[in-house]
Amino acid sequence: MQRLGFNRTGYSGESIDIHGVLRRIESAALAFGWRWERFTLPQLSHHGTADTLVLHRHVERARAHAYISAGIHGDEPAGPLAMERMIIENRWPADIALTICPCLNRTGFPLNTRENSTGNDLNRDYKHPRTPEVQNHIAWLETQPSFDAAFCLHEDWESHGFYLYELNPDQRPSLARAIVDAVRPVCPIDESAMIDGRETHAPGIIIPQIDPTLRPDWPEAFYLFQKKTRLSYTLEAPSDWPLPIRVNALVAGMRAALATL
Ligand SMILES: [Zn+2]
């Protein structure tokens, strides 16, 4: 596995046709009997279709209900592609209910930018939301039940391999090692002692000691952790590696997480 060396000051890799990805996700989800809904973003209608797609997989007597989101940063294509692959392959644990937002930043992808089309980082807007995307996402989340676990799929252009963040204040059985062990055969793990300015707990695993109330800008994971779940993972694929490897990493990590949950 070779690193590309493209990314020097930010992500410089390929982008994706997000509308095509979402069309394929939607038709596969419908074929497999998922329920879908959209929250509309009238404030962004001048940017073309900016609706947010949500998919629900209902199962009888679910062992757990997991939430997965992807595509909140428009320069991180592996997340929506991982969701596309998993929904088309349709190999889910039989007793896990799912709620999936496959792309939270619909206007950022055509521009291949982290931010949305008005220049806002949606993943810093969950404390006092100003963007229509996040305002609508939170309004919709407030209508949802709590989740047994939440997963946010990301990429990091600076990292030396895959890594994850875990928020697990109640010391529930951790999924972190199962995720990293499943990713290792398909993608390098970032073995650095410090990643993104934080000390690692084990190779590729960051367990930040944070008090979200002290942080001025909340990412989605902090909102979920405060309001919707007590077990949260942010998976980071290394975006200086080829896109298929990053997609494989997120798919392998998610499959292990759901099997272990
Ligand atoms: Zn990201």
Tab-separated table of C-alpha atoms and ligand atoms in Angstrom:
chain	number	residue	atom	x	y	z
A	1	MET	CA	0.000	0.000	0.000
A	2	GLN	CA	1.549	3.258	-1.133
A	3	ARG	CA	0.721	6.695	0.084
A	4	LEU	CA	0.044	9.110	-2.779
A	5	GLY	CA	1.844	12.191	-1.452
A	6	PHE	CA	-0.711	14.525	-3.083
A	7	ASN	CA	-1.971	16.191	0.063
A	8	ARG	CA	0.373	18.956	1.155
A	9	THR	CA	-1.863	21.736	2.467
A	10	GLY	CA	-5.227	19.977	2.323
A	11	TYR	CA	-7.043	17.249	0.440
A	12	SER	CA	-6.012	17.227	-3.233
A	13	GLY	CA	-7.477	13.896	-4.270
A	14	GLU	CA	-10.454	13.009	-6.401
A	15	SER	CA	-14.019	14.067	-5.713
A	16	ILE	CA	-17.198	12.103	-6.375
A	17	ASP	CA	-20.509	12.654	-8.146
A	18	ILE	CA	-22.452	12.887	-4.896
A	19	HIS	CA	-25.839	13.039	-6.617
A	20	GLY	CA	-25.120	9.765	-8.428
A	21	VAL	CA	-23.909	8.169	-5.193
A	22	LEU	CA	-27.087	9.222	-3.376
A	23	ARG	CA	-29.309	8.036	-6.232
A	24	ARG	CA	-27.694	4.597	-6.090
A	25	ILE	CA	-27.970	4.504	-2.288
A	26	GLU	CA	-31.629	5.455	-2.435
A	27	SER	CA	-32.599	2.899	-5.053
A	28	ALA	CA	-30.721	0.089	-3.253
A	29	ALA	CA	-32.279	1.042	0.087
A	30	LEU	CA	-35.751	1.021	-1.475
A	31	ALA	CA	-35.088	-2.369	-3.078
A	32	PHE	CA	-34.104	-3.793	0.328
A	33	GLY	CA	-37.165	-2.427	2.107
A	34	TRP	CA	-35.608	0.448	4.017
A	35	ARG	CA	-37.713	3.450	4.957
A	36	TRP	CA	-36.382	6.773	3.771
A	37	GLU	CA	-37.097	10.404	4.441
A	38	ARG	CA	-35.522	13.726	3.621
A	39	PHE	CA	-35.242	16.898	5.493
A	40	THR	CA	-35.444	19.751	3.058
A	41	LEU	CA	-33.281	22.817	3.128
A	42	PRO	CA	-35.323	25.578	1.506
A	43	GLN	CA	-32.675	28.099	2.547
A	44	LEU	CA	-30.241	26.399	0.155
A	45	SER	CA	-32.598	25.804	-2.756
A	46	HIS	CA	-30.643	28.286	-4.913
A	47	HIS	CA	-27.732	25.826	-4.728
A	48	GLY	CA	-29.767	23.109	-6.414
A	49	THR	CA	-30.769	19.957	-4.603
A	50	ALA	CA	-29.532	20.262	-1.053
A	51	ASP	CA	-31.993	17.969	0.691
A	52	THR	CA	-30.581	15.540	3.229
A	53	LEU	CA	-31.427	11.883	2.784
A	54	VAL	CA	-32.060	9.682	5.829
A	55	LEU	CA	-32.479	5.902	5.706
A	56	HIS	CA	-33.990	3.656	8.366
A	57	ARG	CA	-33.634	-0.098	8.679
A	58	HIS	CA	-36.223	-1.466	11.060
A	59	VAL	CA	-35.810	-4.949	12.543
A	60	GLU	CA	-38.028	-6.830	14.968
A	61	ARG	CA	-36.537	-7.195	18.482
A	62	ALA	CA	-33.404	-5.245	17.657
A	63	ARG	CA	-30.383	-5.975	19.855
A	64	ALA	CA	-29.187	-2.421	19.277
A	65	HIS	CA	-29.991	0.689	17.257
A	66	ALA	CA	-27.010	2.328	15.588
A	67	TYR	CA	-26.745	5.721	13.918
A	68	ILE	CA	-24.240	6.277	11.109
A	69	SER	CA	-23.478	9.544	9.356
A	70	ALA	CA	-21.087	10.377	6.539
A	71	GLY	CA	-20.212	13.184	4.207
A	72	ILE	CA	-20.303	16.149	6.593
A	73	HIS	CA	-17.035	17.310	4.992
A	74	GLY	CA	-17.280	17.697	1.220
A	75	ASP	CA	-13.636	16.748	0.619
A	76	GLU	CA	-13.971	13.350	2.304
A	77	PRO	CA	-15.508	11.095	-0.351
A	78	ALA	CA	-14.773	7.735	1.301
A	79	GLY	CA	-17.627	8.043	3.825
A	80	PRO	CA	-20.524	8.310	1.348
A	81	LEU	CA	-18.853	5.660	-0.846
A	82	ALA	CA	-18.553	3.300	2.141
A	83	MET	CA	-22.262	3.811	2.852
A	84	GLU	CA	-23.071	3.176	-0.816
A	85	ARG	CA	-21.145	-0.094	-0.776
A	86	MET	CA	-22.636	-1.309	2.498
A	87	ILE	CA	-26.198	-0.499	1.475
A	88	ILE	CA	-25.796	-2.140	-1.955
A	89	GLU	CA	-24.118	-5.238	-0.462
A	90	ASN	CA	-26.884	-5.393	2.192
A	91	ARG	CA	-24.900	-7.548	4.634
A	92	TRP	CA	-25.989	-6.214	8.017
A	93	PRO	CA	-26.295	-8.048	11.328
A	94	ALA	CA	-29.862	-9.366	11.401
A	95	ASP	CA	-30.689	-7.805	14.777
A	96	ILE	CA	-29.268	-4.292	14.446
A	97	ALA	CA	-31.627	-1.419	13.620
A	98	LEU	CA	-29.994	1.383	11.680
A	99	THR	CA	-30.491	5.045	10.975
A	100	ILE	CA	-28.130	6.394	8.324
A	101	CYS	CA	-27.424	9.888	6.998
A	102	PRO	CA	-25.162	9.082	4.009
A	103	CYS	CA	-24.324	12.713	3.163
A	104	LEU	CA	-24.740	15.701	5.475
A	105	ASN	CA	-22.941	18.252	3.268
A	106	ARG	CA	-24.602	18.001	-0.093
A	107	THR	CA	-23.278	21.329	-1.419
A	108	GLY	CA	-19.643	20.784	-0.375
A	109	PHE	CA	-19.000	17.711	-2.534
A	110	PRO	CA	-19.397	19.354	-5.965
A	111	LEU	CA	-16.787	21.903	-4.788
A	112	ASN	CA	-14.546	19.255	-3.149
A	113	THR	CA	-14.353	21.498	-0.073
A	114	ARG	CA	-14.482	20.631	3.617
A	115	GLU	CA	-17.035	23.412	4.098
A	116	ASN	CA	-20.493	23.763	2.548
A	117	SER	CA	-21.125	26.069	-0.420
A	118	THR	CA	-21.383	29.109	1.868
A	119	GLY	CA	-17.984	28.393	3.425
A	120	ASN	CA	-19.087	26.984	6.784
A	121	ASP	CA	-17.588	23.911	8.442
A	122	LEU	CA	-20.764	22.056	9.376
A	123	ASN	CA	-18.825	19.892	11.795
A	124	ARG	CA	-18.136	22.921	14.012
A	125	ASP	CA	-21.724	24.164	14.053
A	126	TYR	CA	-23.550	21.857	16.484
A	127	LYS	CA	-23.439	24.009	19.611
A	128	HIS	CA	-25.202	27.162	18.398
A	129	PRO	CA	-26.143	26.141	14.844
A	130	ARG	CA	-26.232	28.832	12.195
A	131	THR	CA	-26.198	26.772	8.998
A	132	PRO	CA	-29.496	25.468	7.585
A	133	GLU	CA	-27.968	22.007	7.183
A	134	VAL	CA	-27.159	21.671	10.883
A	135	GLN	CA	-30.300	23.454	12.101
A	136	ASN	CA	-32.397	21.003	10.094
A	137	HIS	CA	-30.279	18.027	11.106
A	138	ILE	CA	-30.683	18.844	14.821
A	139	ALA	CA	-34.422	19.497	14.449
A	140	TRP	CA	-34.741	16.061	12.837
A	141	LEU	CA	-32.472	14.351	15.413
A	142	GLU	CA	-34.672	15.734	18.196
A	143	THR	CA	-37.553	13.666	16.784
A	144	GLN	CA	-35.474	10.463	16.875
A	145	PRO	CA	-35.037	7.949	19.710
A	146	SER	CA	-31.680	7.554	21.462
A	147	PHE	CA	-29.076	5.359	19.817
A	148	ASP	CA	-27.027	2.577	21.409
A	149	ALA	CA	-24.044	3.804	19.431
A	150	ALA	CA	-23.269	6.520	16.894
A	151	PHE	CA	-20.637	6.428	14.159
A	152	CYS	CA	-19.384	9.404	12.165
A	153	LEU	CA	-17.347	8.543	9.058
A	154	HIS	CA	-14.533	10.937	8.188
A	155	GLU	CA	-11.173	11.237	6.460
A	156	ASP	CA	-8.000	13.042	7.533
A	157	TRP	CA	-5.621	14.275	4.817
A	158	GLU	CA	-2.708	14.630	7.270
A	159	SER	CA	-2.815	11.277	9.010
A	160	HIS	CA	-0.369	8.403	8.486
A	161	GLY	CA	-3.118	5.814	8.529
A	162	PHE	CA	-6.558	5.007	9.873
A	163	TYR	CA	-7.497	6.025	13.409
A	164	LEU	CA	-10.606	6.640	15.496
A	165	TYR	CA	-11.951	8.665	18.405
A	166	GLU	CA	-13.988	6.973	21.113
A	167	LEU	CA	-16.360	8.715	23.550
A	168	ASN	CA	-17.438	6.143	26.129
A	169	PRO	CA	-17.822	7.769	29.555
A	170	ASP	CA	-19.771	4.875	31.091
A	171	GLN	CA	-17.008	2.374	30.269
A	172	ARG	CA	-19.284	0.259	28.114
A	173	PRO	CA	-17.621	-2.602	26.231
A	174	SER	CA	-15.396	-0.795	23.759
A	175	LEU	CA	-15.625	-1.419	20.018
A	176	ALA	CA	-12.351	0.395	19.314
A	177	ARG	CA	-9.961	-2.562	19.134
A	178	ALA	CA	-12.377	-4.631	17.044
A	179	ILE	CA	-12.616	-1.741	14.583
A	180	VAL	CA	-8.844	-1.158	14.351
A	181	ASP	CA	-8.098	-4.891	14.086
A	182	ALA	CA	-10.579	-5.214	11.205
A	183	VAL	CA	-9.117	-2.216	9.375
A	184	ARG	CA	-5.461	-3.263	9.755
A	185	PRO	CA	-5.456	-5.906	6.956
A	186	VAL	CA	-6.948	-3.461	4.417
A	187	CYS	CA	-5.420	-0.081	5.332
A	188	PRO	CA	-2.424	1.190	7.327
A	189	ILE	CA	-3.147	2.219	10.929
A	190	ASP	CA	-1.687	5.497	12.180
A	191	GLU	CA	0.667	4.220	14.888
A	192	SER	CA	1.793	7.715	15.992
A	193	ALA	CA	1.887	8.457	19.725
A	194	MET	CA	0.188	11.812	18.996
A	195	ILE	CA	-2.501	12.242	16.342
A	196	ASP	CA	-4.183	15.553	15.600
A	197	GLY	CA	-2.521	16.997	18.708
A	198	ARG	CA	-3.897	14.274	20.994
A	199	GLU	CA	-2.145	11.414	22.729
A	200	THR	CA	-3.252	7.984	21.592
A	201	HIS	CA	-4.532	5.416	24.033
A	202	ALA	CA	-3.454	2.489	21.836
A	203	PRO	CA	-2.335	2.377	18.178
A	204	GLY	CA	-4.962	4.234	16.153
A	205	ILE	CA	-7.235	4.865	19.142
A	206	ILE	CA	-7.834	8.297	20.692
A	207	ILE	CA	-10.015	8.537	23.795
A	208	PRO	CA	-10.178	12.288	24.340
A	209	GLN	CA	-10.797	13.523	27.859
A	210	ILE	CA	-13.159	16.292	26.982
A	211	ASP	CA	-15.863	18.297	28.565
A	212	PRO	CA	-18.004	19.294	25.578
A	213	THR	CA	-19.591	22.086	27.568
A	214	LEU	CA	-16.202	23.840	27.597
A	215	ARG	CA	-15.738	23.610	23.825
A	216	PRO	CA	-17.024	26.574	21.832
A	217	ASP	CA	-17.545	24.709	18.536
A	218	TRP	CA	-19.242	21.347	18.651
A	219	PRO	CA	-18.709	18.714	16.000
A	220	GLU	CA	-21.643	16.419	15.243
A	221	ALA	CA	-20.150	13.753	17.549
A	222	PHE	CA	-20.369	16.099	20.571
A	223	TYR	CA	-24.034	16.836	19.900
A	224	LEU	CA	-24.786	13.116	19.521
A	225	PHE	CA	-22.831	12.349	22.671
A	226	GLN	CA	-24.650	15.035	24.678
A	227	LYS	CA	-28.161	14.322	23.441
A	228	LYS	CA	-28.483	10.978	21.684
A	229	THR	CA	-25.956	8.348	22.752
A	230	ARG	CA	-23.358	7.388	25.361
A	231	LEU	CA	-21.105	5.548	22.908
A	232	SER	CA	-19.693	7.443	19.967
A	233	TYR	CA	-17.012	6.684	17.398
A	234	THR	CA	-15.485	8.944	14.777
A	235	LEU	CA	-13.667	6.869	12.162
A	236	GLU	CA	-10.911	8.647	10.210
A	237	ALA	CA	-9.618	7.153	6.955
A	238	PRO	CA	-6.253	8.513	5.720
A	239	SER	CA	-7.028	10.511	2.594
A	240	ASP	CA	-3.445	10.524	1.281
A	241	TRP	CA	-4.009	6.861	0.357
A	242	PRO	CA	-5.946	5.686	-2.729
A	243	LEU	CA	-9.698	6.097	-2.427
A	244	PRO	CA	-10.541	2.353	-2.680
A	245	ILE	CA	-8.282	1.658	0.331
A	246	ARG	CA	-10.019	4.358	2.371
A	247	VAL	CA	-13.445	2.987	1.450
A	248	ASN	CA	-12.274	-0.526	2.386
A	249	ALA	CA	-11.058	0.833	5.732
A	250	LEU	CA	-14.383	2.453	6.631
A	251	VAL	CA	-16.410	-0.565	5.459
A	252	ALA	CA	-14.219	-3.029	7.403
A	253	GLY	CA	-14.326	-0.828	10.518
A	254	MET	CA	-18.097	-0.402	10.382
A	255	ARG	CA	-18.738	-4.099	9.770
A	256	ALA	CA	-16.610	-4.997	12.817
A	257	ALA	CA	-18.292	-2.330	14.947
A	258	LEU	CA	-21.810	-3.513	14.155
A	259	ALA	CA	-20.876	-7.168	14.628
A	260	THR	CA	-19.333	-6.376	18.048
A	261	LEU	CA	-21.981	-3.918	19.292
B	1	ZN	ZN	-14.035	15.169	8.407
